Coordinates of C-alpha atoms in Angstrom, one line a residue:
P1 CA 20.1 18.1 -9.6
R2 CA 16.9 20.0 -10.2
F3 CA 13.7 18.3 -11.3
G4 CA 11.5 21.4 -12.0
R5 CA 10.3 23.9 -9.4
P6 CA 11.7 23.8 -5.9
L7 CA 8.8 21.9 -4.5
K8 CA 9.1 19.1 -7.1
T9 CA 12.8 19.0 -6.7
A10 CA 12.5 18.6 -2.9
I11 CA 9.9 15.8 -3.1
V12 CA 11.8 13.9 -5.8
I13 CA 15.1 14.0 -3.8
F14 CA 13.2 13.2 -0.6
S15 CA 11.6 10.2 -2.3
F16 CA 15.0 9.0 -3.7
R17 CA 16.7 9.2 -0.3
S18 CA 13.8 7.5 1.4
I19 CA 14.0 4.5 -1.0
T20 CA 17.8 4.3 -0.7
R21 CA 18.0 4.6 3.1
S22 CA 15.1 2.5 4.2
R23 CA 15.5 -1.3 4.1
Q24 CA 11.8 -1.9 4.2
H25 CA 11.1 0.3 1.2
R26 CA 14.0 -1.3 -0.8
V27 CA 12.7 -4.8 -0.1
M28 CA 9.2 -4.0 -1.1
L29 CA 10.3 -2.2 -4.3
A30 CA 12.7 -5.1 -5.1
F31 CA 9.7 -7.5 -4.9
Y32 CA 8.0 -5.8 -7.8
L33 CA 11.1 -5.0 -9.7
S34 CA 12.1 -8.7 -9.5
F35 CA 9.2 -9.5 -11.8
V36 CA 10.1 -6.6 -14.1
F37 CA 13.7 -7.6 -14.6
G38 CA 12.8 -11.3 -14.6
V39 CA 10.9 -10.6 -17.8
A40 CA 13.8 -8.5 -19.1
V41 CA 16.3 -11.4 -18.5
S42 CA 14.0 -13.8 -20.3
M43 CA 13.9 -11.5 -23.3
V44 CA 17.7 -11.1 -23.3
R45 CA 18.1 -14.9 -23.4
S46 CA 15.8 -15.2 -26.3
E47 CA 17.6 -12.4 -28.2
L48 CA 21.0 -14.0 -27.6
S49 CA 19.9 -17.3 -29.1
A50 CA 18.2 -15.6 -32.1
P51 CA 19.8 -14.3 -35.3
S52 CA 21.5 -11.0 -35.5
R53 CA 18.3 -9.1 -36.7
I54 CA 14.9 -10.0 -35.2
P55 CA 11.7 -8.7 -36.7
L56 CA 9.5 -6.8 -34.3
S57 CA 6.6 -9.0 -33.0
T58 CA 4.0 -9.2 -30.2
E59 CA 6.5 -11.4 -28.2
F60 CA 8.4 -8.2 -27.6
L61 CA 5.5 -5.8 -27.2
I62 CA 3.7 -7.8 -24.5
P63 CA 6.6 -8.1 -22.0
T64 CA 7.5 -4.4 -22.3
I65 CA 4.0 -3.3 -21.5
V66 CA 3.8 -5.7 -18.6
M67 CA 7.2 -4.5 -17.3
M68 CA 6.0 -0.8 -17.4
A69 CA 2.7 -1.5 -15.6
L70 CA 4.4 -3.7 -12.9
A71 CA 7.0 -1.0 -12.2
V72 CA 4.4 1.8 -11.8
V73 CA 2.2 -0.4 -9.6
G74 CA 5.1 -1.4 -7.5
M75 CA 6.2 2.2 -6.9
R76 CA 2.5 3.1 -6.1
N77 CA 2.4 0.5 -3.4
V78 CA 5.7 1.7 -1.9
L79 CA 4.9 5.4 -1.8
P80 CA 2.3 5.3 1.0
L81 CA 4.6 3.6 3.4
P82 CA 6.1 6.2 5.9
I83 CA 9.8 6.6 6.3
S84 CA 9.7 8.4 9.7
L85 CA 6.4 9.5 11.3
N86 CA 8.2 11.6 13.9
A87 CA 9.5 13.8 11.1
N88 CA 6.5 14.3 8.9
W89 CA 5.5 17.4 10.9
V90 CA 8.2 19.3 8.9
L91 CA 6.1 18.8 5.7
R92 CA 2.9 19.6 7.5
V93 CA 4.0 23.0 8.8
T94 CA 5.6 23.9 5.4
Q95 CA 2.6 23.1 3.3
L96 CA 2.4 26.6 1.7
C97 CA 1.6 25.4 -1.9
P98 CA -1.8 24.1 -3.1
S99 CA -2.4 20.4 -3.0
D100 CA -2.3 20.0 -6.8
K101 CA 1.4 21.0 -6.7
Y102 CA 2.2 18.1 -4.4
I103 CA 0.3 15.7 -6.6
A104 CA 2.2 16.9 -9.6
A105 CA 5.4 16.2 -7.7
T106 CA 4.2 12.7 -6.9
R107 CA 3.5 12.2 -10.6
R108 CA 7.1 13.2 -11.4
V109 CA 8.4 10.7 -8.8
Q110 CA 6.4 7.9 -10.6
L111 CA 7.7 8.8 -14.0
L112 CA 11.3 9.2 -12.9
F113 CA 11.7 6.2 -10.7
A114 CA 9.2 3.7 -12.3
G115 CA 8.6 4.8 -15.9
L116 CA 12.0 6.0 -17.0
P117 CA 14.1 3.0 -15.9
V118 CA 11.7 0.5 -17.6
W119 CA 11.6 2.7 -20.7
L120 CA 15.5 2.7 -20.9
V121 CA 15.6 -1.1 -20.3
S122 CA 13.1 -1.6 -23.1
A123 CA 15.1 0.7 -25.4
C124 CA 18.2 -1.3 -24.8
L125 CA 16.4 -4.6 -25.4
S126 CA 15.0 -3.3 -28.7
L127 CA 18.4 -2.6 -30.3
R128 CA 18.4 -5.9 -32.2
F129 CA 14.8 -5.6 -33.5
R130 CA 14.0 -4.2 -37.0
P131 CA 12.7 -2.1 -38.6
W132 CA 13.9 0.9 -36.7
H133 CA 10.9 3.1 -37.3
Q134 CA 8.6 0.5 -35.8
V135 CA 10.8 0.2 -32.7
A136 CA 10.8 3.9 -32.3
E137 CA 7.0 4.0 -32.7
H138 CA 6.6 1.3 -30.0
L139 CA 8.9 3.2 -27.6
A140 CA 6.8 6.3 -28.1
I141 CA 3.6 4.4 -27.3
L142 CA 5.4 2.9 -24.3
A143 CA 6.2 6.4 -23.0
L144 CA 2.5 7.3 -23.4
L145 CA 1.5 4.1 -21.5
A146 CA 3.9 5.1 -18.7
W147 CA 2.1 8.4 -18.4
L148 CA -1.3 6.7 -18.5
F149 CA -0.4 4.1 -15.8
A150 CA 1.0 6.9 -13.6
E151 CA -2.2 8.8 -13.9
I152 CA -4.2 5.7 -13.0
S153 CA -2.1 5.2 -9.9
L154 CA -2.7 8.8 -8.7
V155 CA -6.5 8.5 -8.6
G156 CA -7.4 9.2 -5.0
F157 CA -3.8 9.5 -3.9
Y158 CA -3.7 12.7 -1.8
K159 CA -0.5 12.1 0.1
V160 CA 3.1 13.3 0.1
P161 CA 5.3 10.2 -0.6
F162 CA 6.6 8.4 2.4
T163 CA 5.0 10.7 5.0
C164 CA 1.5 9.2 5.8
S165 CA 0.9 6.6 8.5
Y166 CA -0.2 3.2 7.2
L167 CA -2.7 0.8 8.7
P168 CA -1.6 -2.8 8.0
G169 CA -4.2 -5.3 7.1
K170 CA -6.4 -2.8 5.4
T171 CA -6.2 -4.5 2.1
N172 CA -5.0 -8.0 1.1
I173 CA -1.9 -7.2 -0.9
Q174 CA -1.3 -10.7 -2.2
F175 CA -4.8 -11.2 -3.7
A176 CA -4.8 -7.6 -5.0
F177 CA -1.4 -8.0 -6.6
W178 CA -2.0 -11.4 -8.3
G179 CA -5.5 -10.2 -9.4
F180 CA -3.9 -7.2 -11.0
V181 CA -1.3 -9.4 -12.7
F182 CA -4.0 -11.6 -14.1
V183 CA -6.0 -8.6 -15.5
L184 CA -2.8 -6.9 -16.8
I185 CA -1.7 -10.0 -18.8
I186 CA -5.1 -10.2 -20.4
L187 CA -5.0 -6.4 -21.3
A188 CA -1.5 -6.7 -22.6
V189 CA -2.2 -9.7 -24.8
S190 CA -5.3 -7.9 -26.2
F191 CA -3.4 -4.5 -26.7
A192 CA -0.2 -5.9 -28.3
P193 CA -1.8 -7.3 -31.5
L194 CA -3.7 -4.1 -32.0
E195 CA -0.5 -2.1 -31.6
M196 CA 1.3 -4.5 -34.0
R197 CA -1.2 -3.8 -36.7
A198 CA -1.0 -0.1 -36.1
L199 CA 2.8 0.0 -36.5
G200 CA 2.5 -0.9 -40.1
D201 CA -0.3 1.6 -40.8
P202 CA 0.3 5.4 -40.4
V203 CA -3.4 6.2 -40.0
G204 CA -3.9 3.4 -37.5
Y205 CA -0.8 4.4 -35.5
T206 CA -2.0 8.0 -35.3
I207 CA -5.4 6.8 -34.1
L208 CA -3.8 4.5 -31.5
C209 CA -1.5 7.2 -30.2
S210 CA -4.3 9.8 -30.1
A211 CA -6.5 7.4 -28.1
V212 CA -3.8 6.7 -25.5
F213 CA -2.8 10.3 -25.3
A214 CA -6.5 11.4 -24.9
A215 CA -7.0 8.8 -22.1
A216 CA -3.9 10.1 -20.3
C217 CA -4.9 13.7 -20.7
G218 CA -8.4 13.0 -19.5
L219 CA -7.0 11.3 -16.3
W220 CA -4.5 14.1 -15.9
A221 CA -7.3 16.7 -16.0
F222 CA -9.4 14.6 -13.6
N223 CA -6.6 14.2 -11.1
R224 CA -5.7 17.9 -11.3
H225 CA -9.3 19.0 -10.8
R226 CA -9.7 16.7 -7.8
A227 CA -6.3 17.7 -6.3
Q228 CA -7.2 21.4 -6.4
S229 CA -9.9 20.8 -3.8
A230 CA -8.3 17.9 -2.0
V231 CA -6.7 18.0 1.5
L232 CA -3.4 16.3 2.0
Y233 CA -3.6 13.9 4.9
F234 CA -0.7 12.4 6.9
E235 CA -2.6 10.2 9.3
E236 CA -4.5 7.1 8.1
L237 CA -7.1 6.5 10.8
P238 CA -9.4 3.5 11.2
E239 CA -13.1 4.0 10.6
Q240 CA -15.2 5.2 13.5
L241 CA -17.6 2.5 14.5
I242 CA -20.4 3.2 17.1
V243 CA -21.1 0.0 19.1
T244 CA -24.5 -0.1 21.0
L245 CA -25.5 -2.5 23.7
G246 CA -29.1 -2.9 22.4
L247 CA -30.7 -1.8 25.7
S248 CA -33.3 0.5 24.1
S249 CA -36.9 -0.6 24.6
P250 CA -38.9 -1.8 21.7
P251 CA -41.4 0.6 20.1
A252 CA -44.4 -1.3 21.5
M253 CA -43.3 -0.6 25.1
R254 CA -42.9 3.2 24.7
G255 CA -45.6 5.8 25.0
P256 CA -49.0 5.9 26.9
A257 CA -50.6 3.1 24.8
Q258 CA -49.9 0.5 27.4
G259 CA -53.0 1.2 29.5
P260 CA -53.3 1.6 33.3
I261 CA -51.0 -0.3 35.6
P262 CA -52.9 -3.2 37.4
P263 CA -53.2 -2.9 41.2

């Protein structure tokens, strides 16, 4: 299947095959998706025990927002891991397009493999909620949030997925992940009541969609501008540290100010 221009299609298919063929990538992605579908299963259980028609509430909005953010962040943490360092020279010698084309292809990978599955799951979970127009409005906002989260994840990401070497221990993934989850829950709990009030007000809903769309467009323009002058790198090297032995003489012992040497 084609996913746009030939470069985007090649990177999307390469990313899909990297995920499906590498056990390491599947395990890491499954770690993040386990949280996503754990939330989805809990929502299904609550729907099965509820009446036939459920009014839309923040109890549905918050989990879907959390699911979308966790999926995008999980994919973002899997993309830098290399699949085969001995083969990334193929992408190095064939880099004939500008860097922003590769970043655009990475954005498509994020939206197809992280945003689209969660959006489809959320759409299936929303079948028993009413009214229909509010459910459709929430799904539209969720699609905008997927784009926004994808743009946030691409800030400073100037790599082709699954091709750059990785230095383990550079960041503490556990503390970073749980810190992100804590901040994400706070933001989702704060955003859901605001969205719930906007769903019943056409003016408020337009303002909310415009704000999310403007934030996503701003990040898209920022990433595109930075990517035009960025250089794709395939080797993540440690920082160069200069170690001295401290054998240089102090300032007081240098120069002719020491006087004549005693006999």
